[in-house]
PDB file of C-alpha atoms and ligand atoms in Angstrom:
ATOM      1  CA  MET A   1      -8.215  -7.969  15.268  1.00 81.00           C
ATOM      2  CA  ARG A   2      -6.431  -6.168  12.448  1.00 95.00           C
ATOM      3  CA  THR A   3      -7.135  -2.513  12.074  1.00 95.00           C
ATOM      4  CA  ARG A   4      -8.448  -1.473   8.734  1.00 96.00           C
ATOM      5  CA  LEU A   5      -5.978   0.562   6.781  1.00 97.00           C
ATOM      6  CA  VAL A   6      -6.869   2.881   3.755  1.00 98.00           C
ATOM      7  CA  VAL A   7      -4.017   4.269   1.835  1.00 98.00           C
ATOM      8  CA  ALA A   8      -4.262   6.804  -0.946  1.00 98.00           C
ATOM      9  CA  ASN A   9      -1.787   6.595  -3.723  1.00 98.00           C
ATOM     10  CA  TRP A  10      -1.843   9.854  -5.500  1.00 98.00           C
ATOM     11  CA  LYS A  11       0.862   8.747  -8.028  1.00 98.00           C
ATOM     12  CA  MET A  12       2.090  11.710 -10.094  1.00 98.00           C
ATOM     13  CA  ASN A  13      -1.203  13.710  -9.490  1.00 98.00           C
ATOM     14  CA  GLY A  14      -2.524  16.185  -7.066  1.00 98.00           C
ATOM     15  CA  SER A  15      -1.474  19.690  -5.886  1.00 98.00           C
ATOM     16  CA  PHE A  16      -1.068  21.715  -2.775  1.00 98.00           C
ATOM     17  CA  ALA A  17      -4.650  22.899  -3.129  1.00 98.00           C
ATOM     18  CA  LEU A  18      -6.013  19.404  -3.443  1.00 98.00           C
ATOM     19  CA  LEU A  19      -3.959  18.375  -0.435  1.00 98.00           C
ATOM     20  CA  ASP A  20      -5.642  21.213   1.696  1.00 98.00           C
ATOM     21  CA  GLU A  21      -9.087  20.325   0.394  1.00 98.00           C
ATOM     22  CA  MET A  22      -8.727  16.649   1.026  1.00 98.00           C
ATOM     23  CA  LEU A  23      -7.419  17.032   4.459  1.00 98.00           C
ATOM     24  CA  SER A  24     -10.143  19.489   5.407  1.00 97.00           C
ATOM     25  CA  ILE A  25     -12.772  16.870   4.407  1.00 97.00           C
ATOM     26  CA  LEU A  26     -11.044  13.936   5.977  1.00 97.00           C
ATOM     27  CA  GLU A  27     -10.151  15.439   9.317  1.00 96.00           C
ATOM     28  CA  PRO A  28     -13.779  15.709  10.732  1.00 95.00           C
ATOM     29  CA  LEU A  29     -14.442  12.103   9.501  1.00 94.00           C
ATOM     30  CA  MET A  30     -11.639  10.531  11.490  1.00 94.00           C
ATOM     31  CA  ASP A  31     -13.795  10.253  14.607  1.00 91.00           C
ATOM     32  CA  LYS A  32     -16.384   8.370  12.530  1.00 89.00           C
ATOM     33  CA  THR A  33     -14.103   5.732  11.117  1.00 90.00           C
ATOM     34  CA  ALA A  34     -12.247   2.873  12.627  1.00 89.00           C
ATOM     35  CA  SER A  35      -9.862   2.937   9.641  1.00 93.00           C
ATOM     36  CA  GLU A  36      -6.305   4.212   9.775  1.00 96.00           C
ATOM     37  CA  VAL A  37      -5.790   6.507   6.929  1.00 97.00           C
ATOM     38  CA  VAL A  38      -2.515   7.221   5.077  1.00 98.00           C
ATOM     39  CA  LEU A  39      -1.962   9.739   2.275  1.00 98.00           C
ATOM     40  CA  CYS A  40       0.895   9.232  -0.100  1.00 98.00           C
ATOM     41  CA  PRO A  41       1.125  12.455  -2.253  1.00 98.00           C
ATOM     42  CA  PRO A  42       4.104  13.239  -4.433  1.00 98.00           C
ATOM     43  CA  ASP A  43       7.182  13.917  -2.419  1.00 98.00           C
ATOM     44  CA  VAL A  44       7.197  17.732  -2.780  1.00 98.00           C
ATOM     45  CA  LEU A  45       3.963  17.805  -0.832  1.00 98.00           C
ATOM     46  CA  LEU A  46       5.296  15.800   2.090  1.00 98.00           C
ATOM     47  CA  SER A  47       6.642  18.573   4.323  1.00 97.00           C
ATOM     48  CA  SER A  48       3.485  20.574   3.921  1.00 97.00           C
ATOM     49  CA  MET A  49       1.430  17.484   4.751  1.00 98.00           C
ATOM     50  CA  LYS A  50       3.580  17.004   7.902  1.00 98.00           C
ATOM     51  CA  SER A  51       2.513  20.154   9.444  1.00 97.00           C
ATOM     52  CA  ALA A  52      -1.076  19.954   8.136  1.00 97.00           C
ATOM     53  CA  VAL A  53      -1.766  16.606   9.815  1.00 97.00           C
ATOM     54  CA  GLU A  54      -0.146  17.234  13.135  1.00 95.00           C
ATOM     55  CA  GLY A  55      -2.595  16.217  15.884  1.00 91.00           C
ATOM     56  CA  THR A  56      -4.880  14.465  13.530  1.00 93.00           C
ATOM     57  CA  GLN A  57      -5.200  10.626  12.934  1.00 92.00           C
ATOM     58  CA  ILE A  58      -4.108  10.871   9.255  1.00 97.00           C
ATOM     59  CA  ALA A  59      -0.644   9.657   8.589  1.00 98.00           C
ATOM     60  CA  VAL A  60       1.952  10.781   5.982  1.00 98.00           C
ATOM     61  CA  GLY A  61       3.018   8.280   3.378  1.00 98.00           C
ATOM     62  CA  ALA A  62       5.591   8.270   0.540  1.00 98.00           C
ATOM     63  CA  GLN A  63       5.278   6.540  -2.834  1.00 98.00           C
ATOM     64  CA  ASN A  64       8.917   5.661  -3.229  1.00 98.00           C
ATOM     65  CA  VAL A  65      12.406   5.729  -1.717  1.00 98.00           C
ATOM     66  CA  HIS A  66      16.044   4.872  -2.753  1.00 98.00           C
ATOM     67  CA  SER A  67      17.689   1.880  -1.116  1.00 98.00           C
ATOM     68  CA  GLU A  68      20.934   3.820  -0.455  1.00 98.00           C
ATOM     69  CA  VAL A  69      21.024   6.293   2.386  1.00 97.00           C
ATOM     70  CA  SER A  70      22.589   9.122   0.459  1.00 98.00           C
ATOM     71  CA  GLY A  71      24.792   9.706  -2.526  1.00 98.00           C
ATOM     72  CA  ALA A  72      24.886  10.509  -6.294  1.00 98.00           C
ATOM     73  CA  PHE A  73      21.439   9.299  -7.190  1.00 98.00           C
ATOM     74  CA  THR A  74      20.018  12.308  -9.088  1.00 98.00           C
ATOM     75  CA  GLY A  75      16.346  12.760  -8.690  1.00 97.00           C
ATOM     76  CA  GLU A  76      15.941  10.057  -5.966  1.00 98.00           C
ATOM     77  CA  THR A  77      14.871  10.578  -2.215  1.00 98.00           C
ATOM     78  CA  SER A  78      16.566   9.044   0.891  1.00 98.00           C
ATOM     79  CA  ALA A  79      14.650   7.298   3.659  1.00 98.00           C
ATOM     80  CA  GLY A  80      16.294   9.890   6.144  1.00 98.00           C
ATOM     81  CA  LEU A  81      14.719  12.734   4.380  1.00 98.00           C
ATOM     82  CA  LEU A  82      11.433  11.118   4.177  1.00 98.00           C
ATOM     83  CA  GLN A  83      11.695  10.445   8.053  1.00 98.00           C
ATOM     84  CA  GLU A  84      12.287  14.257   8.420  1.00 98.00           C
ATOM     85  CA  CYS A  85       9.125  14.939   6.579  1.00 98.00           C
ATOM     86  CA  GLY A  86       7.246  12.940   8.931  1.00 98.00           C
ATOM     87  CA  VAL A  87       6.700   9.932   6.623  1.00 98.00           C
ATOM     88  CA  GLN A  88       5.586   6.932   8.572  1.00 98.00           C
ATOM     89  CA  TRP A  89       4.696   4.612   5.598  1.00 98.00           C
ATOM     90  CA  CYS A  90       6.113   4.113   2.229  1.00 98.00           C
ATOM     91  CA  ILE A  91       4.884   2.142  -0.804  1.00 98.00           C
ATOM     92  CA  VAL A  92       7.462  -0.299  -2.310  1.00 98.00           C
ATOM     93  CA  GLY A  93       7.182  -2.656  -5.220  1.00 98.00           C
ATOM     94  CA  HIS A  94       4.199  -0.971  -7.008  1.00 98.00           C
ATOM     95  CA  SER A  95       3.685  -2.549 -10.453  1.00 97.00           C
ATOM     96  CA  GLU A  96       4.380   0.791 -12.024  1.00 97.00           C
ATOM     97  CA  ARG A  97       7.737   0.931 -10.472  1.00 98.00           C
ATOM     98  CA  ARG A  98       8.394  -2.674 -11.340  1.00 97.00           C
ATOM     99  CA  ASN A  99       7.305  -2.315 -15.072  1.00 96.00           C
ATOM    100  CA  LEU A 100       8.012   1.385 -15.924  1.00 97.00           C
ATOM    101  CA  PHE A 101      11.140   1.678 -13.904  1.00 97.00           C
ATOM    102  CA  ALA A 102      12.409  -1.849 -14.125  1.00 97.00           C
ATOM    103  CA  GLU A 103      12.620  -2.279 -10.460  1.00 97.00           C
ATOM    104  CA  THR A 104      13.661  -5.851  -9.405  1.00 97.00           C
ATOM    105  CA  ASP A 105      12.583  -7.895  -6.395  1.00 96.00           C
ATOM    106  CA  GLU A 106      16.066  -7.437  -5.040  1.00 96.00           C
ATOM    107  CA  PHE A 107      15.996  -3.651  -5.326  1.00 97.00           C
ATOM    108  CA  ILE A 108      12.591  -3.669  -3.773  1.00 97.00           C
ATOM    109  CA  ARG A 109      13.795  -5.693  -1.008  1.00 97.00           C
ATOM    110  CA  SER A 110      16.748  -3.451  -0.194  1.00 97.00           C
ATOM    111  CA  LYS A 111      14.357  -0.470  -0.185  1.00 98.00           C
ATOM    112  CA  THR A 112      12.234  -2.328   2.385  1.00 98.00           C
ATOM    113  CA  GLU A 113      15.254  -2.905   4.560  1.00 98.00           C
ATOM    114  CA  THR A 114      16.278   0.728   4.394  1.00 98.00           C
ATOM    115  CA  LEU A 115      12.786   1.890   5.206  1.00 98.00           C
ATOM    116  CA  LEU A 116      12.723  -0.322   8.314  1.00 98.00           C
ATOM    117  CA  LYS A 117      15.953   0.960   9.459  1.00 98.00           C
ATOM    118  CA  HIS A 118      14.465   4.385   9.342  1.00 98.00           C
ATOM    119  CA  GLY A 119      11.322   3.503  11.285  1.00 98.00           C
ATOM    120  CA  ILE A 120       9.210   3.788   8.122  1.00 98.00           C
ATOM    121  CA  ARG A 121       6.631   0.968   7.498  1.00 98.00           C
ATOM    122  CA  PRO A 122       6.787  -0.451   4.073  1.00 98.00           C
ATOM    123  CA  ILE A 123       3.630  -1.286   1.992  1.00 98.00           C
ATOM    124  CA  LEU A 124       4.831  -4.064  -0.149  1.00 98.00           C
ATOM    125  CA  CYS A 125       2.769  -4.278  -3.448  1.00 98.00           C
ATOM    126  CA  ILE A 126       2.554  -7.677  -5.158  1.00 98.00           C
ATOM    127  CA  GLY A 127       0.325  -8.732  -7.965  1.00 97.00           C
ATOM    128  CA  GLU A 128       0.079 -10.599 -11.284  1.00 96.00           C
ATOM    129  CA  SER A 129      -0.404  -9.462 -14.830  1.00 94.00           C
ATOM    130  CA  LEU A 130      -3.440 -10.452 -17.048  1.00 93.00           C
ATOM    131  CA  GLU A 131      -1.186 -12.809 -18.979  1.00 93.00           C
ATOM    132  CA  GLN A 132      -0.072 -14.463 -15.757  1.00 95.00           C
ATOM    133  CA  ARG A 133      -3.527 -14.828 -14.489  1.00 93.00           C
ATOM    134  CA  GLU A 134      -4.810 -16.338 -17.764  1.00 91.00           C
ATOM    135  CA  ALA A 135      -1.958 -18.664 -17.776  1.00 95.00           C
ATOM    136  CA  GLY A 136      -3.022 -19.854 -14.268  1.00 94.00           C
ATOM    137  CA  LYS A 137       0.272 -18.613 -12.736  1.00 96.00           C
ATOM    138  CA  HIS A 138      -1.070 -15.858 -10.509  1.00 95.00           C
ATOM    139  CA  GLU A 139      -0.605 -17.768  -7.239  1.00 96.00           C
ATOM    140  CA  GLU A 140       2.892 -18.761  -8.170  1.00 97.00           C
ATOM    141  CA  VAL A 141       3.889 -15.099  -9.119  1.00 97.00           C
ATOM    142  CA  VAL A 142       2.301 -13.470  -6.115  1.00 97.00           C
ATOM    143  CA  ILE A 143       3.908 -16.075  -3.664  1.00 97.00           C
ATOM    144  CA  ALA A 144       7.298 -15.491  -5.283  1.00 97.00           C
ATOM    145  CA  GLN A 145       7.019 -11.711  -4.976  1.00 97.00           C
ATOM    146  CA  LEU A 146       5.937 -12.155  -1.219  1.00 98.00           C
ATOM    147  CA  GLY A 147       8.703 -14.364  -0.463  1.00 97.00           C
ATOM    148  CA  LYS A 148      11.489 -12.261  -2.173  1.00 97.00           C
ATOM    149  CA  GLY A 149       9.943  -9.225  -0.319  1.00 96.00           C
ATOM    150  CA  LEU A 150       9.772 -10.606   3.218  1.00 95.00           C
ATOM    151  CA  ALA A 151      11.607 -13.875   3.740  1.00 88.00           C
ATOM    152  CA  GLY A 152      14.378 -13.566   6.194  1.00 89.00           C
ATOM    153  CA  LEU A 153      13.501 -10.272   7.840  1.00 95.00           C
ATOM    154  CA  ALA A 154      13.485 -10.273  11.530  1.00 96.00           C
ATOM    155  CA  VAL A 155      10.152 -10.984  13.121  1.00 95.00           C
ATOM    156  CA  ASP A 156       9.791  -7.380  14.430  1.00 96.00           C
ATOM    157  CA  ASP A 157      10.453  -6.081  10.984  1.00 97.00           C
ATOM    158  CA  GLN A 158       7.999  -8.457   9.226  1.00 97.00           C
ATOM    159  CA  ASN A 159       5.432  -7.325  11.810  1.00 96.00           C
ATOM    160  CA  ARG A 160       5.976  -3.694  10.571  1.00 97.00           C
ATOM    161  CA  CYS A 161       5.240  -4.543   6.963  1.00 98.00           C
ATOM    162  CA  VAL A 162       1.938  -4.505   5.204  1.00 98.00           C
ATOM    163  CA  VAL A 163       1.256  -6.285   1.973  1.00 98.00           C
ATOM    164  CA  ALA A 164      -1.021  -4.868  -0.895  1.00 98.00           C
ATOM    165  CA  TYR A 165      -2.315  -7.293  -3.259  1.00 97.00           C
ATOM    166  CA  GLU A 166      -2.842  -5.414  -6.485  1.00 97.00           C
ATOM    167  CA  PRO A 167      -3.664  -7.590  -9.761  1.00 95.00           C
ATOM    168  CA  ILE A 168      -2.088  -5.423 -12.494  1.00 95.00           C
ATOM    169  CA  TRP A 169      -5.097  -5.913 -14.762  1.00 92.00           C
ATOM    170  CA  ALA A 170      -7.250  -4.154 -12.122  1.00 92.00           C
ATOM    171  CA  ILE A 171      -4.981  -1.087 -11.757  1.00 90.00           C
ATOM    172  CA  GLY A 172      -6.574   2.103 -13.304  1.00 88.00           C
ATOM    173  CA  THR A 173      -8.768  -0.061 -15.554  1.00 89.00           C
ATOM    174  CA  GLY A 174     -12.067   0.067 -13.908  1.00 85.00           C
ATOM    175  CA  LYS A 175     -11.960  -3.714 -13.617  1.00 84.00           C
ATOM    176  CA  THR A 176     -11.734  -4.875 -10.046  1.00 84.00           C
ATOM    177  CA  ALA A 177     -11.195  -8.436  -8.939  1.00 86.00           C
ATOM    178  CA  THR A 178     -14.440  -9.820  -7.568  1.00 92.00           C
ATOM    179  CA  PRO A 179     -14.511  -9.640  -3.831  1.00 93.00           C
ATOM    180  CA  GLU A 180     -14.375 -13.389  -3.765  1.00 93.00           C
ATOM    181  CA  GLU A 181     -11.250 -13.532  -6.164  1.00 92.00           C
ATOM    182  CA  ALA A 182      -9.575 -10.910  -4.075  1.00 95.00           C
ATOM    183  CA  ASN A 183     -10.540 -12.629  -0.816  1.00 96.00           C
ATOM    184  CA  SER A 184      -9.208 -16.060  -1.911  1.00 95.00           C
ATOM    185  CA  MET A 185      -5.944 -14.506  -3.084  1.00 96.00           C
ATOM    186  CA  HIS A 186      -5.582 -12.867   0.281  1.00 98.00           C
ATOM    187  CA  LYS A 187      -6.167 -16.204   1.964  1.00 97.00           C
ATOM    188  CA  ILE A 188      -3.461 -17.707   0.000  1.00 97.00           C
ATOM    189  CA  ILE A 189      -1.071 -14.804   0.908  1.00 98.00           C
ATOM    190  CA  ARG A 190      -1.873 -15.203   4.597  1.00 98.00           C
ATOM    191  CA  LYS A 191      -1.415 -19.006   4.364  1.00 97.00           C
ATOM    192  CA  GLU A 192       2.029 -18.440   2.795  1.00 97.00           C
ATOM    193  CA  LEU A 193       2.992 -15.894   5.493  1.00 97.00           C
ATOM    194  CA  GLU A 194       2.490 -18.550   8.134  1.00 96.00           C
ATOM    195  CA  SER A 195       5.377 -20.597   6.699  1.00 94.00           C
ATOM    196  CA  LEU A 196       7.466 -17.541   5.337  1.00 94.00           C
ATOM    197  CA  ALA A 197       7.239 -15.674   8.766  1.00 94.00           C
ATOM    198  CA  SER A 198       5.121 -17.329  11.454  1.00 95.00           C
ATOM    199  CA  PRO A 199       1.500 -17.952  12.282  1.00 97.00           C
ATOM    200  CA  GLU A 200       1.529 -14.879  14.520  1.00 96.00           C
ATOM    201  CA  VAL A 201       2.917 -12.641  11.923  1.00 96.00           C
ATOM    202  CA  ALA A 202       0.442 -13.987   9.372  1.00 97.00           C
ATOM    203  CA  GLU A 203      -2.450 -13.309  11.787  1.00 97.00           C
ATOM    204  CA  LYS A 204      -1.485  -9.738  12.550  1.00 96.00           C
ATOM    205  CA  MET A 205      -0.396  -8.612   9.075  1.00 97.00           C
ATOM    206  CA  GLN A 206      -2.705  -6.155   7.349  1.00 97.00           C
ATOM    207  CA  ILE A 207      -3.267  -7.408   3.664  1.00 98.00           C
ATOM    208  CA  LEU A 208      -4.701  -4.618   1.482  1.00 98.00           C
ATOM    209  CA  TYR A 209      -6.453  -4.908  -1.825  1.00 97.00           C
ATOM    210  CA  GLY A 210      -5.686  -2.396  -4.569  1.00 96.00           C
ATOM    211  CA  GLY A 211      -6.971  -2.050  -8.155  1.00 95.00           C
ATOM    212  CA  SER A 212      -9.910   0.223  -9.174  1.00 94.00           C
ATOM    213  CA  VAL A 213     -11.282   0.540  -5.580  1.00 96.00           C
ATOM    214  CA  ASN A 214     -13.984   3.153  -5.597  1.00 96.00           C
ATOM    215  CA  ALA A 215     -16.846   4.628  -3.487  1.00 97.00           C
ATOM    216  CA  GLU A 216     -19.327   2.010  -5.046  1.00 96.00           C
ATOM    217  CA  ASN A 217     -17.249  -1.141  -4.538  1.00 96.00           C
ATOM    218  CA  ALA A 218     -15.336  -0.363  -1.334  1.00 96.00           C
ATOM    219  CA  GLU A 219     -17.871  -1.496   1.076  1.00 95.00           C
ATOM    220  CA  THR A 220     -18.120  -5.059  -0.461  1.00 96.00           C
ATOM    221  CA  LEU A 221     -14.526  -5.453  -0.901  1.00 96.00           C
ATOM    222  CA  LEU A 222     -13.735  -4.300   2.671  1.00 95.00           C
ATOM    223  CA  SER A 223     -16.324  -6.485   4.189  1.00 95.00           C
ATOM    224  CA  GLN A 224     -14.398  -9.600   2.977  1.00 96.00           C
ATOM    225  CA  SER A 225     -12.836 -11.608   5.928  1.00 94.00           C
ATOM    226  CA  GLU A 226      -9.369 -11.359   4.584  1.00 96.00           C
ATOM    227  CA  ILE A 227      -9.329  -7.773   3.177  1.00 97.00           C
ATOM    228  CA  ASP A 228      -7.918  -5.474   5.828  1.00 97.00           C
ATOM    229  CA  GLY A 229      -7.929  -2.337   3.878  1.00 97.00           C
ATOM    230  CA  ALA A 230      -7.437  -0.780   0.468  1.00 97.00           C
ATOM    231  CA  LEU A 231      -4.763   0.880  -1.574  1.00 98.00           C
ATOM    232  CA  VAL A 232      -6.536   3.451  -3.693  1.00 98.00           C
ATOM    233  CA  GLY A 233      -5.181   5.274  -6.716  1.00 98.00           C
ATOM    234  CA  GLY A 234      -7.700   7.055  -9.044  1.00 97.00           C
ATOM    235  CA  ALA A 235     -10.530   7.445  -6.527  1.00 98.00           C
ATOM    236  CA  SER A 236      -8.116   8.884  -3.865  1.00 98.00           C
ATOM    237  CA  LEU A 237      -7.866  12.012  -5.834  1.00 98.00           C
ATOM    238  CA  LYS A 238     -11.561  12.634  -5.719  1.00 98.00           C
ATOM    239  CA  THR A 239     -12.796  14.639  -2.758  1.00 98.00           C
ATOM    240  CA  ALA A 240     -16.260  13.046  -2.885  1.00 97.00           C
ATOM    241  CA  ALA A 241     -15.121   9.463  -3.353  1.00 98.00           C
ATOM    242  CA  PHE A 242     -12.070   9.000  -1.199  1.00 98.00           C
ATOM    243  CA  PRO A 243     -13.885  10.112   2.154  1.00 97.00           C
ATOM    244  CA  GLN A 244     -16.627   7.580   1.401  1.00 96.00           C
ATOM    245  CA  ILE A 245     -14.023   4.737   0.954  1.00 97.00           C
ATOM    246  CA  VAL A 246     -12.569   5.835   4.325  1.00 96.00           C
ATOM    247  CA  VAL A 247     -15.789   5.435   6.176  1.00 95.00           C
ATOM    248  CA  ALA A 248     -16.941   2.438   4.185  1.00 92.00           C
ATOM    249  CA  GLY A 249     -18.058  -0.323   6.642  1.00 68.00           C
ATOM    250  CA  SER A 250     -17.517   1.864   9.622  1.00 73.00           C
TER     251      SER A 250
HETATM  252  P1  PGA B   1      -6.257   2.517  -9.050  1.00 69.04           P
HETATM  253  O1  PGA B   1      -4.768   2.430  -8.637  1.00 69.04           O
HETATM  254  O2  PGA B   1      -7.156   2.529  -7.784  1.00 69.04           O
HETATM  255  O3  PGA B   1      -6.403   3.763  -9.838  1.00 69.04           O
HETATM  256  O4  PGA B   1      -6.564   1.344  -9.716  1.00 69.04           O
HETATM  257  C1  PGA B   1      -4.400   1.554  -7.452  1.00 69.04           C
HETATM  258  C2  PGA B   1      -2.923   1.603  -7.385  1.00 69.04           C
HETATM  259  O5  PGA B   1      -2.112   1.743  -8.378  1.00 69.04           O
HETATM  260  O6  PGA B   1      -2.326   1.414  -6.130  1.00 69.04           O
END
């Protein structure tokens, strides 16, 4: 049985005040949900979040990391520092990083390895563009990204990874994949994990759906057999919506 995981990706949004408010609403809900909850605010909020969530079931996540452990990489953050900030999870391979910052599968893969060496669990995002879907290439694209992200990692490391399927055309657009479309892609991903990793790894790995998840559609998406949780962008900044997503289906 896979634990449901709900991850908030605040992107370049939020504030100290929003963090306080969101945590004060979420904390009392944690007894009422079977979901694990991870909040990924911008890096400057991480160390405050570390103290604020101490003793709660809410985990600290980051949105990005550099693959190198230190050095002359102006503006970047190392996995070691994230670890000091109490970070337990980190998003890698988000389509905004792939597209706006030209991150390659190789770079994403090296970030994943660095995170694992620092005891931080990677959330590997994969997903196709609208053109790729319309051209019928979505499965091929997603499987290639998955392979480049996870193939060849030690089993223990693969077991510490989570995959987030995020069709790019559904991110921030208000268009979600239908629950059936999402579920069928998750099935394909899990099947691929069987050969890429092992049937045991495939069975255990949480596969999240991301792309316009909101308080209204969360319940139906999360009730699909292969959807083990959600990666939530826009709605994770809303103090009314995100808590509802956290308790959806509980
Ligand atoms: P969205 O973003 O929920 O705003 O579509 C999801 C994401 O980019 O992770």
